[in-house]
Amino acid sequence: MLKNIELPENCSLSVHGTSYFPVEVQWGIVAREMARRALITGIAGQDGSYLAELLLAKGYEVHGVIRPASDETSERLRHVVGRIRVHRANLLDQEALSSLLKETRPSEIYNLAAHSFVPTSWSKPVEASEFTALGVTKMLEAIRHVHPDVRFYQASSSEMFGRAREVPQSEETPFDPRSPYGVAKVYGHFITVNYRASFDLYAVSGILFNHESPRRALEFVTRKITHGAASIALGLTSELQLGSLDAERDWGFAGDYVEAMWRMLQQDEPEDYVIATGESHSVRDFCEIAFERVGKKWQDHVVVDPKLVRPPEARKLVGAPNKAHDRLRWKPTVSFRQLVEMMVDADIARLRGAIPTQLPTDTSDQRHSC
C-alpha cells in the first residue's frame, strides 16, 4: 500500500475557477476537498441577501461588495453577519476590482450591483448608466487579467425588452429598451456575451423578470402596495396613491430566482437564460390580493394619480422560461398569490414592531417602479 504523500504547502489545482486543495494521495488517487468561494456585488440588496443565504446553505465561503461610503450592511444582511465577509469597493475603479479578485480568489462571481430603480435612471441617467453598464466592463476586465478561470454571472433584466416585439419574451426576442436603465442593461448584457466569445470566459447573463419579496425597498410599486395595505389595515392611513393600475408584469419570488442564478453557473457550458414565471399580472391584480389579505376592498382606498405614471410605459412583459425549465431544471416554487400574501404579512409584522419598519431605499424619486 502506498503511504500518504505530503504535498507542498499551498499546493492547489484550479479548474474553472474552483480551487481544489489536496488532502492525501493513496493508491495513486488524489482525494481533494473543494473550496467553493463566491463574490457577490450588490450583496446588501434584495437579491444579494437571498443569494448569500443560498450559497451559505450550500457550503460556500461568501464575500460581498458594498460601496465605499455606504452603510449598506443593512437589515437584509443582519441574520448572516458574521458568516460573510464584506468588502468596500468602487465598481468603477479597475485597480480596486483587480485587487479584490486577487484577495478573494472566488470560484464564482455574481454581479448584481446596479441602480435597479428604473425611474432614477431618468433623473440620473449618467450615474445610472455608469454603474449599470460600465461597471460590468470593469469587472470583466479585472476577471480577464486577474482570474480568467472564474465563473461570472451578470444580472440582466426584462427591462431590456422594453416595448417588446413579441409576447412572451424568450432568449431570442430582440431588445427594445425604453429607459436609460434598460439601455444600460442591454450594454451590460452584450459586453458579457462579447467577453465570453472573445476571451473564452465562463460568463453568463440571467434575463430576470420582476422578482419581489418582503425585502423589496419601499419605492417599488409592489412594496408600496403591500405596505400601504398593511398601514390601512392597522389604521395608520386611509389612502394609497398609485400610477397606472393596468401595467402588467411577470412577478416572481426573489428567493426562487437566486436559485436559478446559481444553477446557471453549474452548467458545463455558459449560456444565457430567461428567468420568469410565464404568468402576467396587473398592478390592479396585485392590489386586489393585497387588500383581500387584510380584509379590505382595494377600490375603497386606492387612488390613481397621473403624476405617478412613469414615461414611457413598457408593453406587456411576460417571460418564456422554457429553456430554464429544460436545461436548468428550474421552476418557481412560490405562486403570485403566495408572494403578495407573504409581503403583506411581513409589512404588517414590521408595522406592529416585530421587525424594523424600513429597508434601505435607492432614490427619493416618487414615481413607482414595477
XYZ file of C-alpha atoms in Angstrom:
370
model
C 0.000 0.000 0.000
C 1.259 3.462 -0.818
C 1.787 5.734 2.117
C 0.107 9.118 2.260
C 2.240 11.663 0.435
C 2.545 15.118 1.965
C 2.221 17.698 -0.785
C 3.902 21.128 -0.713
C 2.217 23.803 1.356
C -0.339 25.912 -0.564
C -0.260 23.487 -3.486
C -3.613 23.626 -5.259
C -5.329 22.998 -8.552
C -7.787 25.394 -10.202
C -10.463 24.073 -12.559
C -12.964 26.574 -13.985
C -12.137 28.942 -11.150
C -12.722 26.368 -8.404
C -9.748 25.661 -6.139
C -9.087 22.059 -5.160
C -6.794 21.597 -2.188
C -5.010 18.217 -1.987
C -5.775 16.245 1.173
C -3.972 12.948 0.581
C -2.589 10.711 -2.119
C -3.355 6.998 -1.744
C -3.204 4.195 -4.335
C -2.242 6.879 -6.843
C -5.540 8.729 -6.352
C -5.621 12.301 -5.111
C -8.523 12.967 -2.754
C -9.414 16.618 -2.951
C -11.566 18.900 -0.902
C -13.313 21.519 -2.969
C -13.296 25.065 -1.609
C -16.238 26.958 -3.105
C -15.935 30.700 -2.780
C -18.369 33.282 -4.152
C -18.130 37.044 -4.585
C -21.419 38.964 -4.754
C -21.560 42.601 -5.825
C -24.660 44.336 -4.511
C -24.860 41.863 -1.630
C -26.855 44.280 0.515
C -29.718 44.388 -1.974
C -32.760 42.146 -2.113
C -31.216 39.588 -4.473
C -27.795 39.738 -2.853
C -29.155 38.878 0.564
C -31.155 35.890 -0.711
C -28.200 34.682 -2.778
C -25.880 34.943 0.222
C -28.282 32.763 2.233
C -28.477 30.194 -0.551
C -24.727 29.937 -1.029
C -24.047 29.719 2.704
C -26.523 26.838 2.903
C -24.611 25.124 0.097
C -21.336 25.422 1.968
C -19.784 28.368 0.146
C -17.440 30.924 1.619
C -19.298 34.121 0.764
C -17.741 37.517 0.088
C -19.821 40.597 -0.682
C -19.112 44.035 -2.121
C -20.698 47.285 -0.980
C -19.948 50.879 -1.916
C -17.045 52.545 -0.057
C -19.054 55.303 1.623
C -22.307 53.451 2.242
C -23.925 51.880 5.261
C -25.361 49.008 3.267
C -24.712 46.248 5.797
C -28.423 46.550 6.228
C -31.394 44.829 7.734
C -31.335 42.384 4.845
C -27.948 41.051 5.968
C -28.379 41.188 9.733
C -29.081 37.469 10.015
C -25.894 36.489 8.128
C -23.459 38.990 9.651
C -20.513 37.029 10.958
C -20.959 34.367 8.284
C -19.985 36.524 5.308
C -17.057 38.812 4.561
C -17.952 42.281 3.310
C -15.558 44.358 1.211
C -15.893 48.019 0.268
C -15.013 48.766 -3.344
C -15.856 51.215 -6.110
C -17.076 49.120 -9.034
C -15.793 51.776 -11.447
C -12.265 51.518 -10.046
C -10.391 48.990 -12.188
C -7.444 48.727 -9.817
C -9.692 48.193 -6.796
C -11.581 45.394 -8.551
C -8.355 43.681 -9.584
C -7.072 43.862 -6.022
C -10.354 42.460 -4.734
C -10.138 39.452 -7.066
C -6.541 38.803 -6.044
C -7.536 38.938 -2.377
C -10.680 36.789 -2.526
C -9.882 34.388 -5.425
C -13.552 33.455 -5.937
C -14.708 30.467 -7.936
C -17.941 32.292 -8.826
C -18.800 35.985 -9.210
C -22.373 37.249 -9.157
C -22.579 40.810 -10.471
C -25.849 42.101 -9.022
C -24.838 45.711 -8.344
C -26.798 48.288 -10.350
C -29.144 51.236 -9.997
C -32.196 48.982 -10.075
C -34.953 51.567 -9.581
C -35.966 52.398 -13.152
C -37.338 55.950 -12.593
C -33.990 57.025 -11.119
C -32.387 56.293 -14.473
C -34.493 59.120 -15.915
C -33.478 61.655 -13.267
C -29.831 60.488 -13.081
C -29.140 58.848 -16.440
C -25.360 59.318 -16.445
C -24.845 57.906 -12.961
C -27.199 55.001 -13.581
C -25.518 54.162 -16.889
C -22.011 54.278 -15.463
C -22.648 51.696 -12.764
C -25.104 49.526 -14.666
C -23.126 49.421 -17.931
C -19.516 50.499 -17.480
C -19.264 48.699 -14.140
C -19.820 45.383 -15.932
C -16.941 46.075 -18.312
C -14.635 46.982 -15.427
C -15.414 43.702 -13.685
C -14.935 41.657 -16.851
C -11.593 43.349 -17.486
C -10.480 42.518 -13.953
C -11.545 38.907 -14.479
C -9.751 38.669 -17.819
C -6.444 39.918 -16.441
C -6.501 38.528 -12.894
C -8.709 35.450 -12.689
C -9.900 34.227 -16.140
C -10.991 30.818 -14.807
C -13.725 32.252 -12.574
C -17.393 31.746 -13.468
C -19.227 35.053 -13.910
C -22.954 35.808 -13.640
C -24.328 39.097 -14.978
C -27.756 40.277 -13.798
C -29.627 41.235 -16.953
C -33.236 42.416 -16.868
C -36.576 42.093 -18.610
C -36.472 45.902 -18.909
C -34.168 45.285 -21.871
C -37.204 44.153 -23.870
C -38.971 47.489 -23.323
C -41.683 47.758 -25.949
C -41.457 44.058 -26.601
C -41.859 42.954 -30.189
C -43.383 39.641 -29.181
C -45.183 38.095 -26.226
C -43.929 36.156 -24.362
C -40.256 37.131 -24.453
C -37.529 34.500 -24.764
C -33.748 34.484 -25.128
C -34.255 35.128 -28.867
C -36.565 38.154 -28.527
C -34.948 41.395 -29.814
C -34.283 44.072 -27.200
C -36.030 47.448 -27.454
C -35.329 49.230 -24.126
C -37.382 52.283 -23.163
C -35.430 53.697 -20.217
C -31.802 54.625 -19.527
C -31.741 51.689 -17.113
C -32.903 49.280 -19.824
C -30.362 50.662 -22.303
C -27.542 50.272 -19.747
C -28.626 46.709 -19.019
C -28.508 45.887 -22.746
C -24.914 47.112 -22.824
C -24.043 45.017 -19.773
C -25.691 42.001 -21.381
C -23.902 42.279 -24.704
C -20.498 43.118 -23.249
C -20.823 39.892 -21.236
C -21.672 37.960 -24.402
C -18.725 39.547 -26.197
C -16.186 38.776 -23.474
C -17.433 35.187 -23.406
C -16.905 34.842 -27.159
C -13.698 36.866 -27.448
C -11.785 35.694 -24.383
C -13.328 32.283 -23.729
C -14.609 33.339 -20.308
C -17.303 31.418 -18.477
C -19.697 34.381 -18.431
C -23.498 34.182 -18.472
C -26.409 36.583 -18.286
C -29.643 35.870 -16.476
C -32.509 37.830 -18.032
C -34.635 38.033 -14.915
C -38.188 39.277 -14.994
C -39.601 41.149 -12.000
C -38.931 39.352 -8.742
C -40.109 40.608 -5.396
C -40.028 39.759 -1.698
C -40.578 41.282 1.733
C -37.046 42.683 1.336
C -38.008 44.951 -1.562
C -37.418 48.665 -0.905
C -40.487 50.850 -0.440
C -40.162 52.843 -3.663
C -41.040 49.770 -5.730
C -44.739 49.525 -6.519
C -45.034 46.021 -5.054
C -43.783 47.077 -1.610
C -45.669 50.330 -1.877
C -48.888 48.327 -2.284
C -48.260 45.783 0.473
C -47.003 48.420 2.890
C -49.999 50.602 2.046
C -52.471 47.755 2.575
C -50.844 46.899 5.891
C -50.882 50.535 7.017
C -54.563 50.900 6.132
C -55.419 47.639 7.889
C -53.738 48.907 11.077
C -55.479 52.281 10.879
C -52.292 54.231 10.193
C -53.577 55.744 6.947
C -56.641 55.529 4.721
C -55.413 56.077 1.166
C -52.850 54.648 -1.230
C -51.810 56.665 -4.286
C -50.608 54.748 -7.330
C -49.972 55.309 -11.026
C -51.314 53.064 -13.772
C -53.214 50.046 -12.495
C -53.181 48.440 -15.939
C -49.415 47.950 -16.149
C -48.667 44.226 -16.318
C -45.573 42.362 -15.225
C -44.355 38.823 -14.744
C -43.744 38.809 -10.966
C -41.953 36.019 -9.111
C -40.274 35.455 -5.751
C -36.667 36.646 -5.423
C -35.732 33.601 -3.345
C -36.635 31.355 -6.287
C -34.720 33.472 -8.781
C -31.368 33.364 -6.974
C -31.547 29.576 -7.189
C -31.687 29.993 -10.979
C -28.615 32.257 -10.866
C -26.662 29.572 -9.048
C -27.810 26.834 -11.416
C -26.604 28.818 -14.424
C -23.046 28.708 -13.118
C -23.167 24.935 -12.541
C -23.679 24.076 -16.219
C -20.945 22.617 -18.415
C -21.297 25.404 -20.983
C -22.028 29.096 -20.361
C -25.366 30.214 -21.794
C -27.917 32.959 -21.173
C -31.361 32.242 -19.726
C -34.713 33.967 -19.279
C -35.945 33.501 -15.707
C -39.643 34.156 -15.220
C -42.903 32.601 -14.094
C -44.515 32.774 -17.525
C -47.574 34.479 -15.983
C -48.580 38.119 -16.337
C -50.473 40.090 -13.688
C -51.503 43.727 -13.465
C -50.924 46.241 -10.702
C -54.686 46.004 -10.138
C -54.337 42.240 -9.553
C -51.594 42.926 -7.014
C -53.799 45.439 -5.201
C -56.759 43.066 -5.130
C -54.835 40.254 -3.430
C -53.010 42.577 -1.043
C -56.176 44.242 0.238
C -58.065 40.958 0.278
C -55.357 39.647 2.613
C -56.211 42.353 5.168
C -59.980 42.106 4.701
C -60.390 45.318 2.694
C -61.597 46.295 -0.783
C -58.854 47.991 -2.745
C -61.388 50.180 -4.574
C -62.148 51.941 -1.285
C -58.558 53.026 -0.701
C -56.516 53.142 -3.931
C -56.356 56.480 -5.739
C -54.827 56.812 -9.209
C -52.508 59.815 -9.502
C -51.432 60.559 -13.113
C -48.220 62.164 -11.836
C -47.056 58.767 -10.621
C -47.143 57.099 -14.054
C -43.616 56.726 -15.407
C -42.920 57.536 -19.070
C -42.979 55.690 -21.370
C -44.740 52.603 -20.017
C -43.396 49.374 -21.474
C -45.694 46.965 -23.242
C -46.743 43.690 -21.711
C -43.711 41.898 -20.329
C -44.028 38.186 -19.654
C -41.204 35.691 -19.881
C -40.878 32.347 -21.637
C -38.708 30.340 -19.213
C -38.798 27.115 -21.254
C -35.025 26.918 -21.634
C -34.521 27.301 -17.877
C -37.123 24.606 -17.239
C -35.487 22.182 -19.645
C -31.777 22.742 -19.040
C -31.553 24.108 -15.503
C -34.457 22.034 -14.197
C -35.635 25.251 -12.570
C -39.212 26.254 -11.840
C -40.643 28.816 -9.408
C -41.976 27.423 -6.129
C -43.924 30.475 -4.893
C -47.139 31.452 -6.674
C -48.198 35.031 -7.376
C -50.830 34.944 -4.629
C -48.377 33.442 -2.143
C -45.863 36.157 -2.991
C -48.307 39.012 -2.411
C -49.619 37.498 0.829
C -46.074 36.889 2.085
C -45.194 40.549 1.514
C -48.376 41.844 3.172
C -47.823 39.641 6.217
C -44.235 40.882 6.544
C -45.318 44.521 6.340
C -47.973 44.021 8.992
C -45.323 42.449 11.232
C -42.968 45.368 10.619
C -45.602 47.964 11.378
C -46.539 46.158 14.565
C -42.928 46.413 15.629
C -41.958 42.774 15.179
C -39.165 43.755 12.805
C -37.701 47.156 11.757
C -40.026 49.265 9.670
C -37.741 50.495 6.924
C -35.464 48.852 4.400
C -32.838 50.956 2.602
C -34.167 52.989 -0.303
C -32.376 53.632 -3.561
C -33.816 57.006 -4.519
C -36.098 59.841 -3.481
C -37.966 59.696 -6.793
C -41.648 59.125 -6.017
C -42.794 57.637 -9.324
C -43.359 53.980 -8.707
C -41.462 51.257 -10.484
C -42.699 47.828 -11.442
